[in-house]
């Protein structure tokens, strides 16, 4: 038997750089495409977009109603766009009796142009596998202990349908201006793994 030594794989950074070179050669991709795309994503696809939608829904019942019917159109009202393959944005309203939580069991898809890039825990296989079967336990482990009477609904993201949770507005914040309300809305609350009720006025 021959003793062959296998080289350790190159770092992720080196592999990404090599892939970029190949893409530039094969697809005539502009030299600065990746850097410019990353900069655009960092600047434009952020949690603050979804937070603005939530804050508007809390203060404008008509916008809230439109958002629950057609999340994509409601996002566009505020100037937010989607990649072509994100055909539908479905907004799920949390209530005192129903709590929604989002997952992507196949990978880590989110409505990233609205709620920002998926956090590491969302990509983790443990979360993706368990939240569907043990949603109450997983949420409790993440710090959200829901009453036994609360119905938990788990929504699995698909290639063309993305979800966003509309969290309940903390009672102490009623009457706040939209801009201030937007500052309390977190990515976790729009995924559904936390609630915002503890925010004080």
PDB file of C-alpha atoms in Angstrom:
ATOM      1  CA  UNK A   1       0.000   0.000   0.000  1.00  0.00           C
ATOM      2  CA  UNK A   2       1.391   3.399  -0.913  1.00  0.00           C
ATOM      3  CA  UNK A   3       1.538   5.999   1.784  1.00  0.00           C
ATOM      4  CA  UNK A   4       0.194   9.095   0.118  1.00  0.00           C
ATOM      5  CA  UNK A   5      -0.049  12.342   1.969  1.00  0.00           C
ATOM      6  CA  UNK A   6      -3.062  14.469   1.277  1.00  0.00           C
ATOM      7  CA  UNK A   7      -2.613  18.189   1.322  1.00  0.00           C
ATOM      8  CA  UNK A   8      -4.874  20.187   3.595  1.00  0.00           C
ATOM      9  CA  UNK A   9      -7.532  22.103   1.658  1.00  0.00           C
ATOM     10  CA  UNK A  10      -6.833  25.738   0.959  1.00  0.00           C
ATOM     11  CA  UNK A  11      -8.398  28.325   3.219  1.00  0.00           C
ATOM     12  CA  UNK A  12     -11.865  29.608   2.414  1.00  0.00           C
ATOM     13  CA  UNK A  13     -10.378  32.958   1.407  1.00  0.00           C
ATOM     14  CA  UNK A  14      -7.991  31.312  -1.085  1.00  0.00           C
ATOM     15  CA  UNK A  15     -10.733  29.152  -2.554  1.00  0.00           C
ATOM     16  CA  UNK A  16     -13.024  32.176  -2.934  1.00  0.00           C
ATOM     17  CA  UNK A  17     -10.223  34.118  -4.647  1.00  0.00           C
ATOM     18  CA  UNK A  18      -9.575  31.212  -7.037  1.00  0.00           C
ATOM     19  CA  UNK A  19     -13.282  30.960  -7.847  1.00  0.00           C
ATOM     20  CA  UNK A  20     -13.395  34.686  -8.559  1.00  0.00           C
ATOM     21  CA  UNK A  21     -10.497  34.339 -11.028  1.00  0.00           C
ATOM     22  CA  UNK A  22     -12.248  31.480 -12.855  1.00  0.00           C
ATOM     23  CA  UNK A  23     -15.519  33.410 -13.022  1.00  0.00           C
ATOM     24  CA  UNK A  24     -13.757  36.455 -14.416  1.00  0.00           C
ATOM     25  CA  UNK A  25     -12.155  34.364 -17.144  1.00  0.00           C
ATOM     26  CA  UNK A  26     -15.184  32.261 -18.061  1.00  0.00           C
ATOM     27  CA  UNK A  27     -18.000  34.769 -17.597  1.00  0.00           C
ATOM     28  CA  UNK A  28     -16.194  37.994 -18.410  1.00  0.00           C
ATOM     29  CA  UNK A  29     -16.986  39.243 -14.920  1.00  0.00           C
ATOM     30  CA  UNK A  30     -15.701  42.775 -14.195  1.00  0.00           C
ATOM     31  CA  UNK A  31     -12.594  42.862 -12.016  1.00  0.00           C
ATOM     32  CA  UNK A  32     -14.221  44.650  -9.068  1.00  0.00           C
ATOM     33  CA  UNK A  33     -17.581  42.890  -9.293  1.00  0.00           C
ATOM     34  CA  UNK A  34     -17.266  40.873  -6.062  1.00  0.00           C
ATOM     35  CA  UNK A  35     -15.977  43.799  -4.005  1.00  0.00           C
ATOM     36  CA  UNK A  36     -18.680  46.105  -5.338  1.00  0.00           C
ATOM     37  CA  UNK A  37     -21.391  43.482  -4.814  1.00  0.00           C
ATOM     38  CA  UNK A  38     -20.244  42.909  -1.226  1.00  0.00           C
ATOM     39  CA  UNK A  39     -20.187  46.631  -0.536  1.00  0.00           C
ATOM     40  CA  UNK A  40     -23.699  46.996  -1.949  1.00  0.00           C
ATOM     41  CA  UNK A  41     -24.968  44.085   0.153  1.00  0.00           C
ATOM     42  CA  UNK A  42     -23.407  45.494   3.323  1.00  0.00           C
ATOM     43  CA  UNK A  43     -24.934  48.919   2.688  1.00  0.00           C
ATOM     44  CA  UNK A  44     -28.341  48.034   1.244  1.00  0.00           C
ATOM     45  CA  UNK A  45     -29.403  44.618   2.562  1.00  0.00           C
ATOM     46  CA  UNK A  46     -29.705  45.339   6.257  1.00  0.00           C
ATOM     47  CA  UNK A  47     -31.957  44.621   9.230  1.00  0.00           C
ATOM     48  CA  UNK A  48     -32.955  48.291   9.339  1.00  0.00           C
ATOM     49  CA  UNK A  49     -35.047  47.749   6.181  1.00  0.00           C
ATOM     50  CA  UNK A  50     -37.347  45.262   7.860  1.00  0.00           C
ATOM     51  CA  UNK A  51     -37.340  47.359  11.028  1.00  0.00           C
ATOM     52  CA  UNK A  52     -38.730  50.292   9.031  1.00  0.00           C
ATOM     53  CA  UNK A  53     -41.513  48.081   7.689  1.00  0.00           C
ATOM     54  CA  UNK A  54     -42.387  46.836  11.174  1.00  0.00           C
ATOM     55  CA  UNK A  55     -42.401  50.338  12.667  1.00  0.00           C
ATOM     56  CA  UNK A  56     -44.614  51.601   9.839  1.00  0.00           C
ATOM     57  CA  UNK A  57     -47.026  48.685  10.352  1.00  0.00           C
ATOM     58  CA  UNK A  58     -47.255  49.453  14.077  1.00  0.00           C
ATOM     59  CA  UNK A  59     -48.256  53.052  13.391  1.00  0.00           C
ATOM     60  CA  UNK A  60     -50.246  52.785  10.149  1.00  0.00           C
ATOM     61  CA  UNK A  61     -53.121  50.240  10.204  1.00  0.00           C
ATOM     62  CA  UNK A  62     -53.712  50.561   6.458  1.00  0.00           C
ATOM     63  CA  UNK A  63     -50.063  49.826   5.658  1.00  0.00           C
ATOM     64  CA  UNK A  64     -50.160  46.913   8.120  1.00  0.00           C
ATOM     65  CA  UNK A  65     -53.175  45.430   6.322  1.00  0.00           C
ATOM     66  CA  UNK A  66     -51.475  45.795   2.927  1.00  0.00           C
ATOM     67  CA  UNK A  67     -48.273  44.247   4.268  1.00  0.00           C
ATOM     68  CA  UNK A  68     -50.077  41.169   5.581  1.00  0.00           C
ATOM     69  CA  UNK A  69     -51.729  40.669   2.181  1.00  0.00           C
ATOM     70  CA  UNK A  70     -48.648  41.333   0.007  1.00  0.00           C
ATOM     71  CA  UNK A  71     -45.327  41.749   1.778  1.00  0.00           C
ATOM     72  CA  UNK A  72     -43.436  42.273  -1.470  1.00  0.00           C
ATOM     73  CA  UNK A  73     -45.589  45.229  -2.496  1.00  0.00           C
ATOM     74  CA  UNK A  74     -45.400  46.684   1.021  1.00  0.00           C
ATOM     75  CA  UNK A  75     -41.603  46.499   0.930  1.00  0.00           C
ATOM     76  CA  UNK A  76     -41.532  48.229  -2.436  1.00  0.00           C
ATOM     77  CA  UNK A  77     -43.703  51.027  -1.046  1.00  0.00           C
ATOM     78  CA  UNK A  78     -40.728  51.906   1.148  1.00  0.00           C
ATOM     79  CA  UNK A  79     -38.243  51.556  -1.708  1.00  0.00           C
ATOM     80  CA  UNK A  80     -36.934  48.059  -0.944  1.00  0.00           C
ATOM     81  CA  UNK A  81     -36.360  45.681  -3.849  1.00  0.00           C
ATOM     82  CA  UNK A  82     -35.754  41.936  -4.153  1.00  0.00           C
ATOM     83  CA  UNK A  83     -33.649  39.640  -6.326  1.00  0.00           C
ATOM     84  CA  UNK A  84     -35.652  38.182  -9.207  1.00  0.00           C
ATOM     85  CA  UNK A  85     -35.922  34.745  -7.573  1.00  0.00           C
ATOM     86  CA  UNK A  86     -37.501  36.170  -4.385  1.00  0.00           C
ATOM     87  CA  UNK A  87     -40.995  36.069  -5.847  1.00  0.00           C
ATOM     88  CA  UNK A  88     -42.926  36.361  -2.601  1.00  0.00           C
ATOM     89  CA  UNK A  89     -42.351  38.004   0.769  1.00  0.00           C
ATOM     90  CA  UNK A  90     -44.898  36.685   3.253  1.00  0.00           C
ATOM     91  CA  UNK A  91     -45.264  38.659   6.487  1.00  0.00           C
ATOM     92  CA  UNK A  92     -46.437  36.641   9.491  1.00  0.00           C
ATOM     93  CA  UNK A  93     -48.128  38.509  12.327  1.00  0.00           C
ATOM     94  CA  UNK A  94     -47.402  37.482  15.904  1.00  0.00           C
ATOM     95  CA  UNK A  95     -50.296  37.841  18.342  1.00  0.00           C
ATOM     96  CA  UNK A  96     -50.930  37.090  21.996  1.00  0.00           C
ATOM     97  CA  UNK A  97     -51.998  33.556  21.047  1.00  0.00           C
ATOM     98  CA  UNK A  98     -49.932  32.769  17.918  1.00  0.00           C
ATOM     99  CA  UNK A  99     -46.142  32.940  17.593  1.00  0.00           C
ATOM    100  CA  UNK A 100     -44.419  32.498  14.219  1.00  0.00           C
ATOM    101  CA  UNK A 101     -40.834  31.378  13.695  1.00  0.00           C
ATOM    102  CA  UNK A 102     -38.859  31.038  10.467  1.00  0.00           C
ATOM    103  CA  UNK A 103     -36.387  28.381   9.365  1.00  0.00           C
ATOM    104  CA  UNK A 104     -34.777  27.131   6.180  1.00  0.00           C
ATOM    105  CA  UNK A 105     -34.424  23.368   6.542  1.00  0.00           C
ATOM    106  CA  UNK A 106     -32.489  22.949   3.283  1.00  0.00           C
ATOM    107  CA  UNK A 107     -29.866  25.675   3.688  1.00  0.00           C
ATOM    108  CA  UNK A 108     -30.039  29.141   5.246  1.00  0.00           C
ATOM    109  CA  UNK A 109     -32.289  31.243   3.009  1.00  0.00           C
ATOM    110  CA  UNK A 110     -33.868  34.380   4.433  1.00  0.00           C
ATOM    111  CA  UNK A 111     -35.445  37.540   3.085  1.00  0.00           C
ATOM    112  CA  UNK A 112     -31.919  38.945   3.330  1.00  0.00           C
ATOM    113  CA  UNK A 113     -32.627  42.184   1.471  1.00  0.00           C
ATOM    114  CA  UNK A 114     -35.171  42.992   4.192  1.00  0.00           C
ATOM    115  CA  UNK A 115     -33.880  41.424   7.417  1.00  0.00           C
ATOM    116  CA  UNK A 116     -30.172  41.201   6.626  1.00  0.00           C
ATOM    117  CA  UNK A 117     -27.825  38.256   6.127  1.00  0.00           C
ATOM    118  CA  UNK A 118     -28.696  35.092   8.027  1.00  0.00           C
ATOM    119  CA  UNK A 119     -27.017  34.885  11.448  1.00  0.00           C
ATOM    120  CA  UNK A 120     -24.691  31.942  12.110  1.00  0.00           C
ATOM    121  CA  UNK A 121     -27.110  30.149  14.452  1.00  0.00           C
ATOM    122  CA  UNK A 122     -29.789  30.221  11.719  1.00  0.00           C
ATOM    123  CA  UNK A 123     -27.439  28.335   9.387  1.00  0.00           C
ATOM    124  CA  UNK A 124     -26.633  25.723  12.035  1.00  0.00           C
ATOM    125  CA  UNK A 125     -27.943  22.221  11.264  1.00  0.00           C
ATOM    126  CA  UNK A 126     -29.080  21.793  14.876  1.00  0.00           C
ATOM    127  CA  UNK A 127     -31.452  24.773  14.651  1.00  0.00           C
ATOM    128  CA  UNK A 128     -32.665  23.841  11.165  1.00  0.00           C
ATOM    129  CA  UNK A 129     -33.441  20.257  12.143  1.00  0.00           C
ATOM    130  CA  UNK A 130     -34.827  20.760  15.620  1.00  0.00           C
ATOM    131  CA  UNK A 131     -36.951  23.904  15.403  1.00  0.00           C
ATOM    132  CA  UNK A 132     -39.422  22.067  13.164  1.00  0.00           C
ATOM    133  CA  UNK A 133     -39.829  19.126  15.563  1.00  0.00           C
ATOM    134  CA  UNK A 134     -39.114  20.768  18.930  1.00  0.00           C
ATOM    135  CA  UNK A 135     -39.958  24.403  18.347  1.00  0.00           C
ATOM    136  CA  UNK A 136     -40.974  25.189  21.935  1.00  0.00           C
ATOM    137  CA  UNK A 137     -37.834  23.582  23.359  1.00  0.00           C
ATOM    138  CA  UNK A 138     -35.517  25.275  20.857  1.00  0.00           C
ATOM    139  CA  UNK A 139     -37.067  28.689  21.506  1.00  0.00           C
ATOM    140  CA  UNK A 140     -36.736  28.150  25.257  1.00  0.00           C
ATOM    141  CA  UNK A 141     -33.062  27.263  24.818  1.00  0.00           C
ATOM    142  CA  UNK A 142     -32.648  30.527  22.906  1.00  0.00           C
ATOM    143  CA  UNK A 143     -34.210  32.483  25.762  1.00  0.00           C
ATOM    144  CA  UNK A 144     -37.849  32.674  24.651  1.00  0.00           C
ATOM    145  CA  UNK A 145     -40.140  30.777  27.024  1.00  0.00           C
ATOM    146  CA  UNK A 146     -43.623  30.972  25.540  1.00  0.00           C
ATOM    147  CA  UNK A 147     -46.805  30.208  27.506  1.00  0.00           C
ATOM    148  CA  UNK A 148     -48.134  26.679  26.987  1.00  0.00           C
ATOM    149  CA  UNK A 149     -51.316  28.086  25.438  1.00  0.00           C
ATOM    150  CA  UNK A 150     -49.396  29.924  22.698  1.00  0.00           C
ATOM    151  CA  UNK A 151     -49.603  28.212  19.320  1.00  0.00           C
ATOM    152  CA  UNK A 152     -46.213  28.047  17.572  1.00  0.00           C
ATOM    153  CA  UNK A 153     -46.178  28.014  13.784  1.00  0.00           C
ATOM    154  CA  UNK A 154     -42.933  27.152  11.985  1.00  0.00           C
ATOM    155  CA  UNK A 155     -42.479  28.381   8.416  1.00  0.00           C
ATOM    156  CA  UNK A 156     -39.922  26.789   6.077  1.00  0.00           C
ATOM    157  CA  UNK A 157     -38.370  29.206   3.586  1.00  0.00           C
ATOM    158  CA  UNK A 158     -38.262  28.113  -0.047  1.00  0.00           C
ATOM    159  CA  UNK A 159     -36.323  29.308  -3.085  1.00  0.00           C
ATOM    160  CA  UNK A 160     -39.051  31.709  -4.183  1.00  0.00           C
ATOM    161  CA  UNK A 161     -40.938  32.430  -0.938  1.00  0.00           C
ATOM    162  CA  UNK A 162     -39.280  34.294   1.919  1.00  0.00           C
ATOM    163  CA  UNK A 163     -40.811  35.115   5.288  1.00  0.00           C
ATOM    164  CA  UNK A 164     -40.615  37.912   7.832  1.00  0.00           C
ATOM    165  CA  UNK A 165     -42.273  37.976  11.243  1.00  0.00           C
ATOM    166  CA  UNK A 166     -44.205  41.073  12.299  1.00  0.00           C
ATOM    167  CA  UNK A 167     -43.503  41.106  16.057  1.00  0.00           C
ATOM    168  CA  UNK A 168     -45.992  42.456  18.564  1.00  0.00           C
ATOM    169  CA  UNK A 169     -45.410  46.058  19.552  1.00  0.00           C
ATOM    170  CA  UNK A 170     -44.302  46.485  23.175  1.00  0.00           C
ATOM    171  CA  UNK A 171     -47.131  48.299  25.013  1.00  0.00           C
ATOM    172  CA  UNK A 172     -44.702  50.817  26.517  1.00  0.00           C
ATOM    173  CA  UNK A 173     -43.779  52.064  23.035  1.00  0.00           C
ATOM    174  CA  UNK A 174     -47.265  52.991  21.852  1.00  0.00           C
ATOM    175  CA  UNK A 175     -47.177  56.605  20.701  1.00  0.00           C
ATOM    176  CA  UNK A 176     -43.491  56.573  19.755  1.00  0.00           C
ATOM    177  CA  UNK A 177     -42.567  58.058  16.362  1.00  0.00           C
ATOM    178  CA  UNK A 178     -41.770  55.636  13.541  1.00  0.00           C
ATOM    179  CA  UNK A 179     -38.040  56.444  13.558  1.00  0.00           C
ATOM    180  CA  UNK A 180     -37.714  55.609  17.251  1.00  0.00           C
ATOM    181  CA  UNK A 181     -39.783  52.434  16.945  1.00  0.00           C
ATOM    182  CA  UNK A 182     -37.527  51.171  14.150  1.00  0.00           C
ATOM    183  CA  UNK A 183     -34.525  51.264  16.506  1.00  0.00           C
ATOM    184  CA  UNK A 184     -35.975  48.587  18.813  1.00  0.00           C
ATOM    185  CA  UNK A 185     -36.786  46.037  16.090  1.00  0.00           C
ATOM    186  CA  UNK A 186     -34.158  43.284  15.918  1.00  0.00           C
ATOM    187  CA  UNK A 187     -33.336  40.668  13.329  1.00  0.00           C
ATOM    188  CA  UNK A 188     -34.109  37.927  15.865  1.00  0.00           C
ATOM    189  CA  UNK A 189     -37.608  39.333  16.405  1.00  0.00           C
ATOM    190  CA  UNK A 190     -38.250  39.292  12.636  1.00  0.00           C
ATOM    191  CA  UNK A 191     -37.120  35.652  12.482  1.00  0.00           C
ATOM    192  CA  UNK A 192     -39.288  34.856  15.485  1.00  0.00           C
ATOM    193  CA  UNK A 193     -36.818  33.639  18.097  1.00  0.00           C
ATOM    194  CA  UNK A 194     -37.408  36.532  20.469  1.00  0.00           C
ATOM    195  CA  UNK A 195     -40.151  38.938  21.514  1.00  0.00           C
ATOM    196  CA  UNK A 196     -39.894  42.658  22.159  1.00  0.00           C
ATOM    197  CA  UNK A 197     -42.376  43.003  25.032  1.00  0.00           C
ATOM    198  CA  UNK A 198     -39.707  43.849  27.582  1.00  0.00           C
ATOM    199  CA  UNK A 199     -38.783  47.136  25.894  1.00  0.00           C
ATOM    200  CA  UNK A 200     -39.565  50.002  28.253  1.00  0.00           C
ATOM    201  CA  UNK A 201     -40.803  53.451  27.320  1.00  0.00           C
TER     202      UNK A 201
END
